[in-house]
CSV table of C-alpha atoms in Angstrom, one decimal:
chain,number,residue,atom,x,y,z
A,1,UNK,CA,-85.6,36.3,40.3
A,2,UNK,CA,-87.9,33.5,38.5
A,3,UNK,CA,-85.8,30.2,38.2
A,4,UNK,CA,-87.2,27.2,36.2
A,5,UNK,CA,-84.8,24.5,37.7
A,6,UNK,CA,-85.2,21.5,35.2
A,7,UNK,CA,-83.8,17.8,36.0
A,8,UNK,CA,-82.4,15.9,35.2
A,9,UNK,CA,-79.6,17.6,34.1
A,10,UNK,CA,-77.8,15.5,31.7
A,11,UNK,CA,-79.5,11.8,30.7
A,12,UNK,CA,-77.6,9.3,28.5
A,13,UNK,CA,-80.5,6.6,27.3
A,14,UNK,CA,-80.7,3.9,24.7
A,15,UNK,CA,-82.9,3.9,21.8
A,16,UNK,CA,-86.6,2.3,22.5
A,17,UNK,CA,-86.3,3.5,26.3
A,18,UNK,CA,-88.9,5.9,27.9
A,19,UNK,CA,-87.7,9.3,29.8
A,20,UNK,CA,-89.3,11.9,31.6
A,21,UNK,CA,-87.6,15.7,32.5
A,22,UNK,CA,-89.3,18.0,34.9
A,23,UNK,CA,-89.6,21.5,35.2
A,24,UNK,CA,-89.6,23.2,38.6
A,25,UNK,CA,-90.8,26.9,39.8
A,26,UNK,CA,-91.8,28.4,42.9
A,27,UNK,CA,-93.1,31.2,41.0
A,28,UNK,CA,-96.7,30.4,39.0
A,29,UNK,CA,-96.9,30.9,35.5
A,30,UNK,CA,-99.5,32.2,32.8
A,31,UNK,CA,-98.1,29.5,30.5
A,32,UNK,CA,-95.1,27.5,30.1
A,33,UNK,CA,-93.5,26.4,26.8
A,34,UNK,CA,-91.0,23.4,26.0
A,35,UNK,CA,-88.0,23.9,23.3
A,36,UNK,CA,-85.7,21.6,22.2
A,37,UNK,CA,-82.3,22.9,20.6
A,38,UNK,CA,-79.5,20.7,18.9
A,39,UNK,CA,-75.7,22.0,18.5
A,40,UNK,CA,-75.1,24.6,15.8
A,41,UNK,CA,-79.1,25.9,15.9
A,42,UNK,CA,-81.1,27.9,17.9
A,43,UNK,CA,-84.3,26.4,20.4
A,44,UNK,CA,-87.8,25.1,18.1
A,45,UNK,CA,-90.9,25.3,20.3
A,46,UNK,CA,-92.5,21.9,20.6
A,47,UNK,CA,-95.8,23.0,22.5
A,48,UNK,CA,-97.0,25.8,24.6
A,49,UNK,CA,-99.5,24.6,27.8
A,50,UNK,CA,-101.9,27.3,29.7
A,51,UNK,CA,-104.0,25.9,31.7
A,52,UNK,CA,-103.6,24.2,35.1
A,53,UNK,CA,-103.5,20.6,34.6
A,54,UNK,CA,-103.3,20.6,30.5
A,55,UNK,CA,-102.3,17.9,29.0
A,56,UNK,CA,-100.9,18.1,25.7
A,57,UNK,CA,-99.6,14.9,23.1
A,58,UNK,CA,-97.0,15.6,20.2
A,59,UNK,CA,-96.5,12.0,18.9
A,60,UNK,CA,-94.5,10.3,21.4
A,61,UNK,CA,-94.0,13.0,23.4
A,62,UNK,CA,-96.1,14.4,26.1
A,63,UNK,CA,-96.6,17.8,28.0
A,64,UNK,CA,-98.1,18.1,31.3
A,65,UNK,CA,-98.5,21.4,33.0
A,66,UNK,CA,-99.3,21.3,37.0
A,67,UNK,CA,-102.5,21.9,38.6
A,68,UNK,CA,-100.9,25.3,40.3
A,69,UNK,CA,-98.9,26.2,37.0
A,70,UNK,CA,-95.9,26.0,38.7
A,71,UNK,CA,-94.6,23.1,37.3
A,72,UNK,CA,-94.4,21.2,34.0
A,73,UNK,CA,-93.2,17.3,32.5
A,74,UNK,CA,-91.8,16.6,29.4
A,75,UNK,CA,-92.5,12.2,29.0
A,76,UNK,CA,-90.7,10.8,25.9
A,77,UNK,CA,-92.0,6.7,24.6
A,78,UNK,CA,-89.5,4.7,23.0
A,79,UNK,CA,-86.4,7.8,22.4
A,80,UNK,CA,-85.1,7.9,19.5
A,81,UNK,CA,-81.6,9.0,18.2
A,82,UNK,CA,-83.6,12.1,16.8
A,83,UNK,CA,-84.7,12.9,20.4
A,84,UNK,CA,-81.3,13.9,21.0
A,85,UNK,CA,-80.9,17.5,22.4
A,86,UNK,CA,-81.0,20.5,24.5
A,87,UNK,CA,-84.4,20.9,25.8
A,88,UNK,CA,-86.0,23.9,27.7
A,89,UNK,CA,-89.0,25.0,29.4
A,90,UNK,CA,-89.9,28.4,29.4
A,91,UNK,CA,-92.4,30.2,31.7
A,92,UNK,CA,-94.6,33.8,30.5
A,93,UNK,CA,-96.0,35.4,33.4
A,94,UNK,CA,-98.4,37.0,30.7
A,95,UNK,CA,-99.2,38.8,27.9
A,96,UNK,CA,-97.4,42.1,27.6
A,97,UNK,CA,-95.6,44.4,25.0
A,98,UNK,CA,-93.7,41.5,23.8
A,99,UNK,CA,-93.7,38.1,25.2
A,100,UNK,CA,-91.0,37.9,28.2
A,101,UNK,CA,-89.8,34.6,28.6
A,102,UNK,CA,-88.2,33.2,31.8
A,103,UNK,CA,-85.5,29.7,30.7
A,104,UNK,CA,-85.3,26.7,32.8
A,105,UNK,CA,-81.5,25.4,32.9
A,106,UNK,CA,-81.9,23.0,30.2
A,107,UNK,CA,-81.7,18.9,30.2
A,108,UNK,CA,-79.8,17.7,27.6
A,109,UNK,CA,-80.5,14.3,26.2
A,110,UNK,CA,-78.6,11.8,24.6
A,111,UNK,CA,-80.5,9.3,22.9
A,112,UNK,CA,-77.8,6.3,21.3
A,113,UNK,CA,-78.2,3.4,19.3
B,1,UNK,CA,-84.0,27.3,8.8
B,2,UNK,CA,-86.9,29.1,11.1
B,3,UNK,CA,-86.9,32.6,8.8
B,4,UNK,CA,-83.8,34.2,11.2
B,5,UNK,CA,-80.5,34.6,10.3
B,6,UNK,CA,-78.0,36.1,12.4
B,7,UNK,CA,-74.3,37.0,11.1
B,8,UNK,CA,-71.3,36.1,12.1
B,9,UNK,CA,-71.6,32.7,13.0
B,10,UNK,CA,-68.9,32.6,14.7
B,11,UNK,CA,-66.5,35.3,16.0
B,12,UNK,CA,-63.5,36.0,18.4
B,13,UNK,CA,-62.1,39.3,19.2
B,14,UNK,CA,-60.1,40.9,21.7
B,15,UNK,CA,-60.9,43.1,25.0
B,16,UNK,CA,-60.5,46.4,23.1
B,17,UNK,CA,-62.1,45.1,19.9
B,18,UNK,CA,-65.6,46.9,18.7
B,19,UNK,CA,-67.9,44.6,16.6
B,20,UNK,CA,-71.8,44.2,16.0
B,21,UNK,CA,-74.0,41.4,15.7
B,22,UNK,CA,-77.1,41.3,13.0
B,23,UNK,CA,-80.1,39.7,12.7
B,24,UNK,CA,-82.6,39.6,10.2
B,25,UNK,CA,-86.3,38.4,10.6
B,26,UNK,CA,-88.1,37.6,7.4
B,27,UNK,CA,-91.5,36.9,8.8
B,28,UNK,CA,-93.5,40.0,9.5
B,29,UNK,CA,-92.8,40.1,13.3
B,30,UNK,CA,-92.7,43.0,15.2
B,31,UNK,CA,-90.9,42.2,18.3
B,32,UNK,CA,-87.2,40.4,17.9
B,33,UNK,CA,-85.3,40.1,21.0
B,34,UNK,CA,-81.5,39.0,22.3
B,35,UNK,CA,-80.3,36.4,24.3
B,36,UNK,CA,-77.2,34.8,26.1
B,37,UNK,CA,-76.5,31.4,26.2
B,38,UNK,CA,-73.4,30.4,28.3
B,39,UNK,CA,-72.6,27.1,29.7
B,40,UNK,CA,-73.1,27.4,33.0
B,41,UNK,CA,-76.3,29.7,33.2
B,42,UNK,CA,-80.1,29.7,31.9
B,43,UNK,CA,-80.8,31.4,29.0
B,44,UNK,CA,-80.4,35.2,29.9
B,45,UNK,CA,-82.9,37.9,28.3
B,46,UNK,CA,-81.0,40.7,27.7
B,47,UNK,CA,-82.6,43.0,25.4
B,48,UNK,CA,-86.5,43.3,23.8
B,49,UNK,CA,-87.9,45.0,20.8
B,50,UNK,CA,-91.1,46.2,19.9
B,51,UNK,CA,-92.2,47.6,17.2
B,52,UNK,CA,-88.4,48.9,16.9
B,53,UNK,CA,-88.8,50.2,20.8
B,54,UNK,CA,-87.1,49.0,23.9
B,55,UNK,CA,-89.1,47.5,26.2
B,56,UNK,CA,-87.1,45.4,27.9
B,57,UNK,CA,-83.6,46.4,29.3
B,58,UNK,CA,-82.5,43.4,31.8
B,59,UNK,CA,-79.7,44.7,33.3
B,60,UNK,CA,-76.9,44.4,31.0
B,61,UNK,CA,-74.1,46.1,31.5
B,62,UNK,CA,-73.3,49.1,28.7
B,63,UNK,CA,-70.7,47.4,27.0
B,64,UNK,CA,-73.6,45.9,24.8
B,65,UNK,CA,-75.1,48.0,22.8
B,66,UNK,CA,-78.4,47.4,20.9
B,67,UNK,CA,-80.1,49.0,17.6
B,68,UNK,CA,-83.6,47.8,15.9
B,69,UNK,CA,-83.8,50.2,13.1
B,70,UNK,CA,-86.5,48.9,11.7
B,71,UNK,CA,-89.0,46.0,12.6
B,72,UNK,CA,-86.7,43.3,10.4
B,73,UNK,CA,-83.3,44.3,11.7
B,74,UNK,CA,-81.8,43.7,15.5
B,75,UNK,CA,-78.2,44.5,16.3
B,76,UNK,CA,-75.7,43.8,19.0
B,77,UNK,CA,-73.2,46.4,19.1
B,78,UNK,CA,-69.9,45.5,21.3
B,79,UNK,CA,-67.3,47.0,22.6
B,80,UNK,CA,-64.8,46.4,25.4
B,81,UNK,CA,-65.6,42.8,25.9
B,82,UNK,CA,-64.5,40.7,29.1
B,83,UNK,CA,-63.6,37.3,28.5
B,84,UNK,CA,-66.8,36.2,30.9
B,85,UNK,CA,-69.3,37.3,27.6
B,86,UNK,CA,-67.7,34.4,25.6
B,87,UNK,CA,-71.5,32.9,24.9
B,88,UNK,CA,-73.7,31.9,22.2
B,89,UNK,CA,-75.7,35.0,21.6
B,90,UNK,CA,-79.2,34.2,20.0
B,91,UNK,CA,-81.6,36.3,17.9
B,92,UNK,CA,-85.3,35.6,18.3
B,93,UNK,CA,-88.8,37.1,17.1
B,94,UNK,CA,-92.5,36.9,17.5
B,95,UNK,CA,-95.5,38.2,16.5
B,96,UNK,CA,-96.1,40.1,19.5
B,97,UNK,CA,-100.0,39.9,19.1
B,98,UNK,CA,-100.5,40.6,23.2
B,99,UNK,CA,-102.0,37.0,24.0
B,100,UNK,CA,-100.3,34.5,26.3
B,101,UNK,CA,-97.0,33.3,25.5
B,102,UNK,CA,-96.3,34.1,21.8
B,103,UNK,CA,-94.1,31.6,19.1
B,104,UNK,CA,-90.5,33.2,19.2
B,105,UNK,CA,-88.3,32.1,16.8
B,106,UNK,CA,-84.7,31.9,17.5
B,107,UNK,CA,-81.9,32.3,14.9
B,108,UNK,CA,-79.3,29.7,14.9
B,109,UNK,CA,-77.1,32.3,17.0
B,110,UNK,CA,-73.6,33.5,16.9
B,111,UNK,CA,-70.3,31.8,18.8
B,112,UNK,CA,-68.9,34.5,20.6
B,113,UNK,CA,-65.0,34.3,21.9
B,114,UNK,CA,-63.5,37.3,23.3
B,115,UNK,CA,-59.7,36.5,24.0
């Protein structure tokens, strides 16, 4: 069994500070995505990395994907309230018939005034 | 709203109970797929869908049932539920085009409590 073990699990932060949640595999992956879901919806992919070492910026977020694409990084600047959420990494081992997606367990963040 | 719906939002039934879960895609995908969510555990793929055939089967015991009968449609048939598959169960899609790590697109789910 692939496990994506993602930390840290829960993380409580003020508004303005900076955060960063890891993704962990022993397994190597083809590409790995990062989701974030609030209550009541269903996960929204933020980005998707493939290569070893990619770095990838989404405003004040930024994705990292290891050298051996085994791992990934998720940095936040200056959280905001709207940062609040579930988020996940998801590994692909690679293309297929449909797109088989292994879930990491999930940080949830709590960004607060 | 990400262009899947999924209905109920929310349901409880009993052990003996026999329900289905829907979900619609409105965006031209041809693979659509079903998750479970539960507290303590990743998110679990349980069944996949393309082009309104079965590729993926992950172990799930025959109490769930699923149907695709067409490439818009996905449904979750139920029956003789244990209180352990109380979960958020999610609907996604994707293109499916064969490249590395398509765009699913997850419905907002249904809240599933079996008493």
């Amino acid at each position: 069994t692939q496990l994506l073990e993602q930390s840290p699990q829960f993380l409580s932060i003020q508004e303005g500070e900076n955060l960063t949640v890891y993704c962990n595999s022993s397994s190597v992956f083809s590409s790995l995505q990062w989701y974030r879901q609030e209550p009541g919806e269903g996960p929204v992919l933020l980005v998707t990395v493939v290569t070893g070492g990619e770095v990838k910026k989404l405003k004040r977020l930024t994705f990292q994907f290891g050298d051996a694409r085994k791992d990934s990084s998720l940095h936040i600047t200056a959280a905001q309230p709207g940062d609040t959420g579930l988020y996940l990494c998801a590994g692909a081992k690679g293309p297929g018939t449909a797109s088989k997606l292994t879930f990491g367990t999930g940080t949830r963040l709590q960004v607060t005034l | 709203e990400t262009g899947v719906t999924q209905t109920p939002r929310h349901l409880v039934m009993g052990m003996t109970n026999k329900k289905s879960l829907k979900c619609e895609q409105h965006l031209g995908h041809n693979a659509m797929y079903w998750y479970k969510q539960s507290a303590k555990k990743p998110l679990e793929l349980m069944f996949v869908y393309s082009l309104e055939e079965r590729v993926e089967n992950n172990s799930v015991p025959s109490r769930f049932s699923p149907e695709c009968p067409n490439s818009s449609h996905l449904f979750l048939h139920l029956h003789t539920l244990q209180p352990e598959d109380s979960a958020l169960y999610l609907c996604a899609s994707s293109q499916d085009r064969g490249i590395l790590a398509d765009t699913q697109y997850f419905g907002p789910g249904t809240r599933l409590t079996v008493l």
